[in-house]
XYZ file of C-alpha atoms in Angstrom:
620
model
C -21.570 -8.780 -8.719
C -22.059 -5.175 -9.857
C -23.793 -4.425 -6.554
C -20.898 -5.986 -4.635
C -18.276 -3.988 -6.521
C -20.332 -0.837 -5.947
C -20.363 -1.473 -2.206
C -16.605 -2.038 -2.204
C -16.110 1.286 -3.941
C -18.438 3.101 -1.561
C -16.851 1.603 1.537
C -13.322 2.291 0.345
C -14.377 5.905 -0.172
C -15.264 6.362 3.481
C -12.647 9.054 3.930
C -14.515 11.130 1.321
C -12.086 10.172 -1.494
C -14.108 11.364 -4.505
C -11.783 13.205 -6.857
C -8.275 12.790 -8.241
C -5.258 15.068 -7.931
C -3.773 16.343 -11.220
C -0.008 16.909 -10.766
C 0.426 18.716 -14.101
C 1.110 22.463 -14.159
C -1.739 24.939 -14.608
C -0.321 26.009 -17.977
C 0.062 22.421 -19.235
C -1.840 21.331 -22.334
C -2.265 17.800 -20.903
C -5.782 16.775 -19.893
C -5.440 14.326 -16.989
C -7.708 12.663 -14.478
C -8.291 15.499 -12.013
C -7.770 18.356 -14.482
C -11.459 18.965 -13.800
C -13.482 17.439 -10.962
C -16.074 14.986 -12.262
C -19.745 14.643 -11.344
C -22.930 12.995 -12.547
C -26.120 14.752 -13.516
C -27.931 13.515 -10.390
C -25.680 15.533 -8.047
C -27.222 18.725 -6.695
C -25.464 22.144 -6.690
C -23.796 23.173 -3.450
C -22.432 26.210 -1.684
C -18.683 25.794 -1.123
C -15.451 27.820 -0.968
C -12.120 28.408 -2.640
C -8.918 30.073 -1.438
C -7.452 33.106 -3.224
C -4.272 35.017 -2.321
C -3.968 38.790 -2.298
C -2.014 39.786 -5.397
C -0.831 43.357 -6.048
C 0.519 42.520 -9.508
C -3.003 41.971 -10.896
C -4.619 44.658 -8.742
C -6.324 42.326 -6.266
C -4.761 43.609 -3.073
C -7.978 44.235 -1.075
C -11.354 42.578 -0.564
C -13.149 45.076 -2.780
C -11.076 44.010 -5.807
C -11.274 40.306 -4.915
C -15.062 40.399 -4.438
C -15.402 42.071 -7.864
C -13.244 39.373 -9.490
C -15.371 36.542 -8.057
C -18.655 38.480 -8.270
C -19.595 38.198 -4.592
C -20.529 40.820 -1.973
C -17.538 42.344 -0.195
C -19.435 42.289 3.135
C -19.635 38.515 2.921
C -15.849 38.325 2.516
C -15.343 40.674 5.486
C -17.265 38.388 7.872
C -15.714 35.228 6.489
C -12.101 36.415 6.702
C -12.230 38.602 9.819
C -11.010 41.744 8.002
C -12.103 45.212 9.128
C -12.502 47.092 5.830
C -12.914 46.106 2.175
C -10.346 48.760 1.274
C -7.684 47.500 3.692
C -4.519 46.653 1.737
C -3.734 43.015 2.409
C -0.282 41.574 2.847
C 0.985 39.967 -0.363
C -0.021 36.282 -0.365
C -2.636 36.699 2.390
C -5.099 33.815 1.925
C -8.766 34.783 1.508
C -11.762 32.437 1.673
C -14.215 33.095 -1.158
C -17.731 31.551 -1.218
C -18.841 30.120 -4.578
C -21.799 28.251 -6.038
C -20.648 24.907 -7.434
C -22.835 22.949 -9.871
C -22.585 19.977 -12.221
C -22.308 21.041 -15.871
C -22.234 18.036 -18.190
C -19.766 15.693 -16.526
C -17.752 18.272 -14.551
C -18.261 20.427 -11.480
C -17.607 24.120 -12.010
C -18.213 27.568 -10.527
C -19.139 29.716 -13.532
C -17.809 33.288 -13.710
C -17.315 35.849 -16.445
C -14.135 37.905 -16.833
C -13.533 40.981 -19.022
C -9.935 41.248 -20.242
C -8.414 44.608 -19.257
C -5.300 44.380 -21.457
C -3.969 42.120 -24.204
C -2.871 38.855 -22.594
C -2.908 35.040 -22.965
C -4.959 32.146 -21.560
C -2.123 30.874 -19.287
C -1.688 34.381 -17.870
C -5.390 34.578 -16.998
C -5.787 31.018 -15.666
C -2.489 30.751 -13.781
C -1.917 34.437 -12.988
C -5.203 36.264 -12.487
C -7.038 33.188 -11.123
C -3.912 31.649 -9.518
C -4.356 28.168 -10.985
C -7.986 27.687 -9.894
C -8.487 26.350 -13.440
C -6.119 25.126 -16.148
C -5.404 27.266 -19.207
C -6.515 24.303 -21.351
C -9.933 24.365 -19.647
C -10.231 28.125 -20.234
C -9.366 27.660 -23.918
C -11.903 24.825 -24.295
C -14.581 26.994 -22.698
C -13.799 29.891 -25.070
C -12.873 28.162 -28.365
C -13.539 31.212 -30.528
C -10.551 33.087 -29.096
C -7.035 32.803 -30.525
C -3.760 32.318 -28.662
C -3.718 35.933 -27.512
C -6.787 37.510 -25.925
C -7.538 41.109 -26.885
C -8.624 43.900 -24.539
C -12.365 44.047 -23.776
C -13.087 40.387 -24.593
C -15.523 38.715 -22.202
C -14.490 35.189 -21.200
C -16.439 32.386 -19.510
C -14.375 31.099 -16.581
C -15.244 27.598 -15.151
C -13.372 27.459 -11.829
C -12.531 24.084 -10.306
C -14.842 23.038 -7.453
C -16.565 19.906 -6.121
C -19.509 18.910 -3.932
C -19.341 16.018 -1.432
C -20.932 12.755 -2.626
C -23.536 10.771 -0.741
C -21.131 8.645 1.285
C -18.885 11.627 2.010
C -21.891 13.432 3.456
C -22.660 10.279 5.432
C -19.191 10.643 6.961
C -19.938 14.265 7.868
C -18.031 16.068 5.085
C -19.780 19.386 4.540
C -17.471 21.211 2.109
C -14.694 20.440 -0.368
C -12.629 23.646 -0.462
C -10.539 24.267 -3.607
C -7.000 25.222 -2.567
C -4.298 26.359 -5.080
C -0.817 25.019 -4.292
C 2.267 27.260 -4.218
C 5.896 26.183 -4.055
C 6.642 25.098 -0.493
C 3.105 23.879 0.253
C 2.739 20.331 1.559
C 0.137 17.929 2.930
C 1.124 18.365 6.604
C 1.160 22.216 6.791
C -2.019 22.356 4.701
C -3.843 19.956 7.050
C -2.644 22.053 10.034
C -3.908 25.206 8.329
C -7.452 23.778 8.183
C -7.220 21.637 11.381
C -7.901 18.309 9.655
C -6.095 14.966 9.598
C -3.510 14.545 6.804
C -5.100 11.161 6.021
C -8.430 12.860 5.219
C -6.687 15.318 2.881
C -4.878 12.474 1.098
C -8.058 10.407 0.748
C -10.106 13.314 -0.657
C -7.610 13.633 -3.527
C -6.788 9.936 -4.073
C -3.212 10.537 -2.918
C -0.918 7.942 -1.350
C 1.024 8.600 1.899
C 4.154 10.706 1.356
C 2.773 11.964 -1.973
C 4.181 15.214 -3.370
C 1.948 18.110 -4.402
C 3.275 20.539 -6.994
C 3.018 24.317 -7.490
C 0.313 25.644 -9.817
C -2.041 22.749 -9.066
C -5.090 22.448 -6.784
C -6.239 20.084 -4.031
C -9.614 19.628 -2.343
C -9.738 20.186 1.421
C -12.546 18.125 3.075
C -14.184 20.023 5.967
C -16.906 18.890 8.355
C -17.698 22.441 9.523
C -17.524 26.010 8.192
C -14.013 26.814 6.922
C -11.529 28.696 9.073
C -7.905 29.262 8.002
C -5.333 29.114 10.789
C -3.164 32.093 9.858
C -0.648 31.170 12.579
C 0.661 28.416 10.329
C 3.510 30.064 8.359
C 2.579 31.126 4.838
C 4.152 29.271 1.952
C 7.488 30.827 0.908
C 7.374 32.973 -2.236
C 8.601 31.368 -5.468
C 12.380 31.275 -5.810
C 13.842 33.793 -8.286
C 14.847 32.642 -11.740
C 18.498 33.611 -11.083
C 20.744 34.363 -8.127
C 22.821 37.535 -7.762
C 26.478 37.064 -8.502
C 29.560 38.722 -7.067
C 32.680 39.456 -9.029
C 35.731 37.629 -7.702
C 39.131 38.977 -8.471
C 41.722 36.515 -9.773
C 44.622 35.944 -7.399
C 47.944 35.407 -8.956
C 49.389 33.166 -6.276
C 52.077 31.045 -7.946
C 52.816 28.996 -4.852
C 49.172 28.026 -4.419
C 48.898 27.059 -8.093
C 51.939 24.757 -7.788
C 50.339 23.132 -4.774
C 47.164 22.444 -6.805
C 49.195 20.874 -9.613
C 51.143 18.653 -7.209
C 47.905 17.538 -5.503
C 46.339 16.688 -8.879
C 49.346 14.548 -9.892
C 49.345 12.644 -6.586
C 45.568 12.130 -6.792
C 45.819 10.787 -10.344
C 48.604 8.380 -9.280
C 46.502 7.063 -6.360
C 43.498 6.505 -8.656
C 45.658 4.456 -11.074
C 46.983 2.344 -8.197
C 43.439 1.760 -6.876
C 42.213 0.670 -10.332
C 45.106 -1.783 -10.705
C 44.395 -3.214 -7.230
C 40.713 -3.666 -8.085
C 41.666 -5.460 -11.300
C 43.929 -7.919 -9.472
C 41.246 -8.488 -6.825
C 38.521 -9.242 -9.389
C 40.856 -11.644 -11.201
C 41.663 -13.459 -7.940
C 37.980 -13.753 -6.993
C 37.093 -15.205 -10.413
C 39.877 -17.768 -10.077
C 38.721 -18.742 -6.564
C 35.095 -19.105 -7.692
C 36.176 -21.290 -10.612
C 38.057 -23.598 -8.280
C 35.065 -23.796 -5.897
C 32.671 -24.567 -8.789
C 34.960 -27.316 -10.087
C 35.237 -28.764 -6.593
C 31.443 -28.699 -6.158
C 30.912 -30.373 -9.556
C 33.385 -33.104 -8.657
C 31.691 -33.760 -5.297
C 28.206 -33.963 -6.825
C 29.315 -36.469 -9.457
C 29.311 -39.012 -6.626
C 26.009 -39.600 -4.802
C 27.566 -40.637 -1.503
C 27.905 -37.724 0.922
C 27.280 -36.834 4.562
C 23.660 -36.192 5.600
C 24.160 -34.331 8.859
C 26.846 -32.153 10.320
C 27.265 -30.988 13.852
C 24.615 -28.452 14.709
C 26.124 -24.989 15.167
C 23.518 -24.394 17.849
C 23.644 -27.545 19.912
C 27.135 -28.874 19.313
C 25.697 -32.394 18.869
C 27.188 -34.612 16.215
C 24.880 -36.351 13.795
C 25.480 -39.485 11.783
C 26.461 -40.117 8.221
C 24.741 -41.727 5.285
C 25.880 -42.617 1.824
C 22.486 -42.310 0.157
C 20.951 -38.885 0.864
C 20.497 -36.556 -2.107
C 19.652 -33.769 0.388
C 23.042 -33.790 2.090
C 24.795 -30.631 3.364
C 27.344 -30.922 0.557
C 24.521 -30.614 -1.959
C 22.879 -27.806 0.006
C 26.194 -25.944 -0.099
C 25.528 -25.347 -3.769
C 22.211 -23.690 -3.027
C 22.287 -19.969 -2.208
C 20.332 -20.546 0.982
C 21.739 -21.069 4.461
C 20.255 -23.756 6.732
C 21.359 -25.288 10.010
C 21.691 -29.069 9.998
C 20.428 -30.757 13.166
C 20.837 -34.277 14.430
C 17.825 -36.397 15.391
C 18.844 -36.124 19.059
C 18.489 -32.326 18.848
C 14.920 -32.750 17.597
C 13.969 -35.319 20.223
C 15.365 -33.121 22.989
C 13.468 -30.064 21.704
C 10.116 -31.903 21.463
C 10.427 -33.986 24.658
C 10.787 -37.059 22.458
C 7.799 -35.998 20.308
C 5.454 -35.701 23.281
C 1.940 -35.508 21.837
C 0.362 -34.101 25.027
C 2.630 -31.082 25.517
C 4.368 -30.474 22.194
C 2.094 -31.530 19.341
C 0.332 -28.522 17.784
C -0.911 -30.007 14.525
C -0.802 -32.984 12.243
C 2.864 -34.028 12.213
C 3.788 -30.618 13.657
C 5.444 -30.081 17.042
C 6.588 -27.052 18.982
C 9.923 -27.044 20.723
C 12.753 -25.030 22.193
C 16.230 -24.880 20.646
C 18.790 -22.580 22.259
C 15.947 -20.884 24.175
C 14.193 -19.991 20.900
C 10.682 -21.257 20.145
C 10.583 -23.300 16.966
C 8.041 -25.290 14.990
C 9.207 -28.730 13.838
C 7.390 -30.341 10.935
C 7.741 -34.018 10.132
C 7.726 -34.655 6.381
C 8.305 -37.448 3.959
C 11.853 -37.414 2.693
C 10.900 -36.778 -0.940
C 8.835 -33.676 0.004
C 11.640 -32.005 1.961
C 13.628 -30.907 -1.074
C 10.543 -29.197 -2.533
C 10.076 -27.080 0.602
C 13.771 -26.175 0.803
C 13.826 -25.232 -2.879
C 10.794 -22.991 -2.444
C 12.217 -21.204 0.606
C 15.527 -20.694 -1.215
C 13.699 -18.704 -3.916
C 11.610 -16.408 -1.720
C 12.388 -13.747 0.831
C 9.490 -11.982 2.486
C 8.836 -10.662 5.980
C 5.336 -12.190 6.021
C 6.526 -15.785 5.486
C 7.387 -18.088 8.412
C 11.185 -18.552 8.119
C 12.849 -21.918 7.608
C 15.773 -22.286 10.067
C 17.114 -25.786 9.506
C 16.703 -29.395 8.509
C 17.198 -32.789 10.122
C 17.382 -36.064 8.243
C 15.721 -38.755 10.316
C 16.937 -42.111 11.484
C 16.177 -43.497 8.025
C 16.784 -41.212 5.035
C 14.021 -42.852 3.043
C 11.336 -42.493 5.705
C 11.020 -39.138 7.517
C 12.842 -35.828 7.642
C 12.211 -32.808 9.859
C 12.122 -29.116 8.955
C 12.643 -26.517 11.688
C 10.734 -23.241 11.320
C 10.391 -20.138 13.470
C 7.347 -20.154 15.759
C 5.804 -16.650 16.033
C 4.992 -15.665 19.603
C 1.179 -15.456 19.439
C 0.642 -18.751 17.631
C -1.800 -19.338 14.818
C -4.576 -16.903 13.871
C -7.294 -19.418 14.777
C -6.063 -19.541 18.388
C -5.880 -15.730 18.534
C -9.501 -15.425 17.380
C -10.618 -18.039 19.930
C -8.759 -16.456 22.859
C -11.416 -14.530 24.787
C -8.956 -13.457 27.483
C -6.804 -11.511 25.030
C -9.190 -10.575 22.232
C -7.931 -9.498 18.837
C -8.811 -5.825 18.239
C -10.372 -4.599 14.989
C -7.257 -2.647 14.026
C -5.100 -5.756 14.444
C -7.554 -7.801 12.368
C -7.422 -5.393 9.424
C -3.608 -5.327 9.652
C -3.497 -9.136 9.597
C -5.797 -9.204 6.551
C -3.478 -6.741 4.794
C -0.380 -8.786 5.696
C -1.889 -12.008 4.322
C -2.981 -10.213 1.133
C 0.550 -8.807 0.778
C 2.252 -12.218 0.870
C -0.315 -13.802 -1.487
C 0.221 -10.897 -3.900
C 3.979 -11.549 -3.644
C 3.531 -15.252 -4.401
C 1.141 -14.616 -7.301
C 2.920 -11.698 -8.986
C 6.459 -11.166 -7.710
C 8.196 -14.511 -8.222
C 8.698 -16.548 -11.377
C 7.053 -18.860 -11.955
C 4.131 -17.619 -9.880
C 3.159 -19.814 -6.935
C -0.302 -20.694 -5.583
C -0.296 -21.640 -1.902
C -3.480 -23.764 -2.117
C -3.722 -24.166 1.670
C -4.500 -20.698 3.067
C -6.462 -20.919 6.315
C -6.443 -19.461 9.818
C -4.333 -22.358 11.124
C -1.598 -21.739 8.550
C -1.412 -18.037 9.436
C 0.746 -17.158 12.462
C 0.830 -13.939 14.480
C 4.022 -12.326 15.780
C 4.558 -10.506 19.075
C 3.825 -7.247 17.210
C 0.540 -8.651 15.857
C 1.747 -8.995 12.269
C 0.793 -12.023 10.175
C 3.100 -14.670 8.693
C 2.036 -17.425 6.296
C 3.255 -21.004 6.848
C 3.232 -24.184 4.756
C 5.087 -22.622 1.829
C 6.235 -25.293 -0.625
C 4.442 -28.148 1.114
C 2.408 -30.724 -0.782
C -0.708 -28.963 -2.063
C -3.707 -29.124 0.210
C -5.785 -29.446 -2.949
C -3.744 -31.088 -5.686
C -4.602 -31.412 -9.335
C -4.874 -35.173 -8.962
C -7.480 -34.979 -6.196
C -9.625 -32.329 -7.907
C -12.538 -33.068 -10.124
C -13.273 -30.522 -12.810
C -15.970 -28.668 -10.923
C -15.534 -28.439 -7.128
C -12.809 -27.990 -4.508
C -13.253 -27.921 -0.726
C -11.403 -25.001 0.858
C -11.534 -24.174 4.590
C -14.771 -26.088 5.024
C -16.517 -24.414 2.074
C -17.130 -25.847 -1.385
C -15.396 -23.694 -4.011
C -16.685 -24.318 -7.559
C -13.629 -24.609 -9.759
C -12.524 -24.999 -13.360
C -9.948 -27.663 -14.334
C -6.627 -26.936 -12.585
C -4.306 -24.494 -14.275
C -2.179 -21.567 -13.097
C -4.984 -18.989 -13.294
C -7.472 -21.303 -11.584
C -5.093 -22.239 -8.764
C -4.496 -18.615 -7.720
C -8.292 -18.184 -7.636
C -8.389 -21.004 -5.066
C -6.076 -18.830 -2.930
C -8.467 -15.890 -3.406
C -11.411 -18.039 -2.291
C -9.476 -19.213 0.786
C -8.506 -15.624 1.594
C -12.189 -14.668 1.480
C -12.923 -17.376 4.056
C -10.129 -16.005 6.285
C -11.713 -12.535 5.998
C -15.043 -13.986 7.170
C -13.280 -15.542 10.166
C -11.593 -12.221 11.002
C -14.946 -10.419 10.873
C -17.062 -12.977 12.739
C -14.501 -14.737 14.927
C -16.117 -18.035 13.910
C -14.131 -20.925 12.478
C -14.561 -21.910 8.836
C -14.965 -25.509 9.961
C -18.623 -24.610 10.552
C -19.082 -25.248 6.822
C -21.370 -23.073 4.763
C -22.614 -21.203 7.843
C -20.216 -18.289 7.237
C -21.171 -18.037 3.572
C -24.896 -18.158 4.368
C -24.425 -15.452 7.020
C -23.507 -12.804 4.454
C -26.243 -13.480 1.918
C -27.836 -10.207 3.029
C -25.107 -8.429 0.999
C -26.678 -9.705 -2.210
C -28.843 -6.620 -2.524
C -32.171 -7.839 -1.134
C -32.044 -5.851 2.127
C -32.511 -2.120 2.531
C -29.564 -0.062 3.773
C -30.697 -0.005 7.415
C -31.399 -3.737 7.501
C -28.060 -4.433 5.838
C -26.121 -2.620 8.589
C -28.093 -4.340 11.355
C -27.444 -7.796 9.897
C -23.783 -6.892 9.460
C -23.511 -5.878 13.124
C -25.058 -9.173 14.192
C -22.496 -11.032 12.045
C -19.457 -9.217 13.493
C -17.588 -10.852 16.387
C -19.500 -9.693 19.521
C -16.281 -9.387 21.524
C -15.359 -6.367 19.358
C -18.339 -4.462 20.798
C -18.407 -1.057 19.047
C -14.700 -0.435 18.512
C -14.860 -0.978 14.734
C -15.914 1.392 11.946
C -19.083 0.133 10.262
C -17.797 1.373 6.874
C -14.615 -0.706 7.216
C -16.604 -3.734 8.356
C -18.884 -3.385 5.337
C -15.846 -3.089 3.067
C -14.298 -6.302 4.439
C -17.605 -8.189 4.288
C -18.308 -7.229 0.679
C -14.711 -8.000 -0.260
C -15.025 -11.436 1.354
C -18.265 -12.065 -0.538
C -16.552 -11.188 -3.820
C -13.665 -13.562 -3.009
C -15.960 -16.576 -2.446
C -17.989 -16.123 -5.621
C -18.945 -19.464 -7.197
C -17.501 -18.459 -10.563
C -13.670 -18.173 -10.211
C -13.541 -15.618 -13.016
C -15.714 -13.262 -10.985
C -13.397 -13.326 -7.972
C -11.047 -10.331 -7.689
C -7.286 -10.713 -8.098
C -4.907 -10.283 -5.155
C -3.793 -7.049 -6.828
C -7.371 -5.674 -6.600
C -7.733 -6.937 -3.024
C -4.481 -5.279 -1.919
C -5.611 -1.906 -3.301
C -8.834 -2.065 -1.243
C -7.126 -3.153 2.001
C -4.326 -0.634 1.542
C -6.803 2.172 2.318
C -7.696 0.644 5.678
C -4.289 0.251 7.364
């Protein structure tokens, strides 16, 4: 299991995401994840770079001064920054690339310098002013614990600048340098990625940032580069910090009596209108409460009698249904539920399904496709007592990745069969999409579908109360829309694996035997995780889970017995051949290892849907 989790971490780090971004200010006393970039003792030193801005206030306005500060040769800075002379006065804020030697000291990367204080100052002034936030003042204080709050003239300080070296998998992806870049007010992910000609996604991944994340002044980010660094100076420089105050202009008072009277009159009229509006709102609220009370009393009176109509005229078809005096699922009862359904007559259903034609309209066990008002629908025949359960469940959930329930029809005999009418997504079920060689499912669409299914399972497990386990997740219960997004069906139906049919050790899910503890809430959601793992295997291989343990046996090479080269070759042979080479091997490895973790024999060792969603979120 440890090996599997390690592979998941490595694969999810394929965009060279190695370090964390610390949003706290350079002068902050808080020590956060990312305040210093971490390493392990096995990592080798590296040659990398940082960015420093010309600063006249501290006397670093040319390359000669800057090279002395960072203890490098000025000639090296000349070549690197395309500047003619080391004595040339640089424009304030001009960004300069500085080469540094980065090494692992203890558990942190650092570029070690020494600095002699030229005048009495403080640690924040040195860290955030002289070195422009390339280290935090807290780090400088920890490195020089013998010094007090103020630092006297002539004191020599050890300065551990923030830096990092690419890890093994980052180097595998071609990352050559991680450049330390100090953020000023006005900097952002997009202009910074343009400045170094890299993708914004790579910059986000290298700092463990989410899309649309904000970066703050007086912090640093790592810029992942696959070649020697070059700053595009055509990208506008960051604006200088805003001043602490704005200039003011004296305004002479005008003694205009007429204008003052007009202001007073306007204030009185405005106050009067506000009072009138408040009174109107009060009367309206009182009237609404009275109307709701009358409706509630009327509803209570109607439900005290069990006899009520079972079908109304369909708003879509205009056909009139029949009445019954026995149905507890009548429209009058449904009126009390905060969920809107169309009520269809049995003739509407027969017309839509060509009288339940099994050759042209049947698409599953007791499931038919049809056309109502030129809209494709899926009609599911259910026992009467199960219908209420499905309606109740759909009335409590609202999610874009769930197949919508449109309406209900009570059959010719209320105590025999009822029919539920669902939307039918354009591209049909996932199993058919994977089997369709003429219109193959691309790798990008497969990863998006996996993310969509994980999203809805996470919603069912964590975002509704009480939490709900689907218990019947498979490629035939997952439907694909015209935009290639996934929707989960069979919500609220009788459990595919019920507590009464389970023994205390094993459950069969999607053709695979899932070892299981006695049924409880925690165990049931782990059945969903196991089933999701089987769906992942189908997405990767294109093969159907009905082939039994074949899919599970096909990924045994991920158990750690194969060398790295053999592992990738066996993975390529497992992947759906119709994908050819359009996929990323790192993403394929990530999905395969994630699937293996999901179908672990011990339910407690399977990841949660929360963990799964975090892994897949980096791939879409």
